[in-house]
Backbone as CSV, one residue per row, in Angstrom:
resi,resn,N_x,N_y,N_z,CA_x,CA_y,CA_z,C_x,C_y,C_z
1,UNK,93.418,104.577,98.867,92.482,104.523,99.976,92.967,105.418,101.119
2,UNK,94.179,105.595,101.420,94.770,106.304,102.524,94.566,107.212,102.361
3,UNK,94.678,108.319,101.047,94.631,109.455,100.309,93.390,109.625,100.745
4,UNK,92.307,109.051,100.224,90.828,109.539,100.447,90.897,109.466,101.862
5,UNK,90.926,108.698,102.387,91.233,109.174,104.186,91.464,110.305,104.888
6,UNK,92.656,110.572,104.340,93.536,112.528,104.556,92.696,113.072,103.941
7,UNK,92.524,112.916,103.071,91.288,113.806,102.681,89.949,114.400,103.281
8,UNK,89.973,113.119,103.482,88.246,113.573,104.325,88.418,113.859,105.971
9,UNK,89.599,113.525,106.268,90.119,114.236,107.581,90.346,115.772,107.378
10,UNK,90.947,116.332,106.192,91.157,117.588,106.191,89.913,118.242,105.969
11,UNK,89.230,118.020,104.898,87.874,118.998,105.102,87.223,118.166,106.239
12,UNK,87.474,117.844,107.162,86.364,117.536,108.533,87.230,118.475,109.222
13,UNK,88.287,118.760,109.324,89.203,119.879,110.063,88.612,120.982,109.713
14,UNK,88.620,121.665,108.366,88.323,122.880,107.340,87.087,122.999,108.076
15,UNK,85.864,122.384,108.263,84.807,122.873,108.468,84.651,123.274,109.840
16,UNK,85.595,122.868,110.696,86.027,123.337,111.669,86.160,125.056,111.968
17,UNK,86.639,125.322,111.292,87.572,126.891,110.997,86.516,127.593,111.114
18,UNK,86.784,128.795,111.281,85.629,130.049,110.846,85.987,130.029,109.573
19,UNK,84.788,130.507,109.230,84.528,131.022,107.997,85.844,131.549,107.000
20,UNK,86.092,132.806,107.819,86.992,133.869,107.156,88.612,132.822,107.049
21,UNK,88.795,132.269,107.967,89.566,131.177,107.945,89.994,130.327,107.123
22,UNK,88.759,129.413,106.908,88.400,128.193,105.706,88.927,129.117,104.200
23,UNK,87.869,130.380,103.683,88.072,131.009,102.526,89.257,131.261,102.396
24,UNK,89.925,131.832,103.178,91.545,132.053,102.974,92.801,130.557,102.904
25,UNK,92.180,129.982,103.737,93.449,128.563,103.521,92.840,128.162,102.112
26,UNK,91.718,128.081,101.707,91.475,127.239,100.472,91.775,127.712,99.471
27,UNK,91.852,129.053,99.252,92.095,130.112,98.432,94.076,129.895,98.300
28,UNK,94.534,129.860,98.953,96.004,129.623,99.190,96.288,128.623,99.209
29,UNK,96.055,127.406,100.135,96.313,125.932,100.473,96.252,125.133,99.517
30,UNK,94.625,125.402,98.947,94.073,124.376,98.022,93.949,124.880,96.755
31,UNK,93.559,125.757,96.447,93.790,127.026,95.331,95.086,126.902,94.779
32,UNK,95.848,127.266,95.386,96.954,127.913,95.116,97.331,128.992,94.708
33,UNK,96.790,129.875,95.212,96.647,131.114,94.582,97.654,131.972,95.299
34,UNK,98.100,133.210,94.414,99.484,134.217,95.109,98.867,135.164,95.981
35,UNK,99.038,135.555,96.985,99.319,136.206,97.861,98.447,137.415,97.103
36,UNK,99.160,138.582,96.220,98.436,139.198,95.561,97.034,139.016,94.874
37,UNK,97.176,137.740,94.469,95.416,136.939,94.119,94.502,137.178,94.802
38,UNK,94.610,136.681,96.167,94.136,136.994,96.945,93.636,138.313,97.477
39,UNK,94.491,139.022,98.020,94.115,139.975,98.249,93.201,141.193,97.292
40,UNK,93.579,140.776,96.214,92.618,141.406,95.371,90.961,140.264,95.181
41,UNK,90.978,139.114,95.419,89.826,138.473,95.670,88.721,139.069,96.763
42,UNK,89.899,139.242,98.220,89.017,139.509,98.929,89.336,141.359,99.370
43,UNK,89.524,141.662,98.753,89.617,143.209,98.885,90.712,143.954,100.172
44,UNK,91.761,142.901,100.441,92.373,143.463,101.566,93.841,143.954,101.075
45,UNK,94.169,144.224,101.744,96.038,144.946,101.908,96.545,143.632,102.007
46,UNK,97.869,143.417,101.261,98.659,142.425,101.586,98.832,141.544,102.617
47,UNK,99.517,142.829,103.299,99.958,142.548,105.311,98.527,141.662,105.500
48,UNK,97.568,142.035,105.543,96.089,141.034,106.151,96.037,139.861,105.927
49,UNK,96.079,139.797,104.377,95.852,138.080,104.150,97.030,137.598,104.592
50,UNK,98.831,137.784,104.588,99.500,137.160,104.669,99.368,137.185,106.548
51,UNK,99.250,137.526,107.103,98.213,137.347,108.479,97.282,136.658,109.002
52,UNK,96.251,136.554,108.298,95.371,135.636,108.092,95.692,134.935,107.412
53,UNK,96.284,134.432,106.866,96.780,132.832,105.931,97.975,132.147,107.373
54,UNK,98.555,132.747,108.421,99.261,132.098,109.266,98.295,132.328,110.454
55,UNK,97.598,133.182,110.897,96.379,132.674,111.923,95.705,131.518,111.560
56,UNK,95.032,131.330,110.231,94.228,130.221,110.035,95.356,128.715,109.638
57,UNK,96.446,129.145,109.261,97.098,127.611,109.654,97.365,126.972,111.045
58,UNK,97.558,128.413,111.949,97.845,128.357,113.124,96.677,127.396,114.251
59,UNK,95.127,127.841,113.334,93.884,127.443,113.227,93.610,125.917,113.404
60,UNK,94.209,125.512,112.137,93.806,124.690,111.338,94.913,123.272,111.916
61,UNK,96.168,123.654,112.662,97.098,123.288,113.130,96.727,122.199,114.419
62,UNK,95.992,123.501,115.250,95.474,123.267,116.365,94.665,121.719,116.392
63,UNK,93.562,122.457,115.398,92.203,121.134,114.963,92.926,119.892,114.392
64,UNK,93.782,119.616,113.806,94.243,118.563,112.766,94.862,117.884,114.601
65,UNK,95.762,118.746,115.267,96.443,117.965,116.671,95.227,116.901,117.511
66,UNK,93.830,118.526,117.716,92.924,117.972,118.416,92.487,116.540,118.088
67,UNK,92.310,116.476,116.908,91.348,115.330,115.883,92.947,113.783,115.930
68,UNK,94.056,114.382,116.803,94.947,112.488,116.716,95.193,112.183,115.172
69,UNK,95.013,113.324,114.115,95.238,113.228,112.853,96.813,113.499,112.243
């Protein structure tokens, strides 16, 4: 029961995010996908996603504090 709890706290966070945000943590976070995966998913240079994968935790960090979660 606690589990489903965190759970549904984290995607109420996730939907939070921008867009470009959400696709990248889920792709990595929840995915699990490599670094290289990625970037060939979404068509970028390394340096970007591994950039954007610590902006959007940085993101996602924020919202989880805001939310007393």
């Amino acid at each position: 029961l606690e589990q489903d709890e965190t759970r549904r706290q984290v995607n109420e966070a996730l939907k939070e995010l921008k867009d470009d945000d959400r696709e990248i943590l889920v792709l990595k976070d929840v995915q699990g996908l490599a670094y290289e995966e990625i970037a060939d998913i979404l068509s970028l240079p390394m340096g970007t996603v591994k950039s954007r994968i610590s902006r959007a935790r940085l993101a996602f960090k924020e919202i989880w504090k805001r939310k007393g979660a």
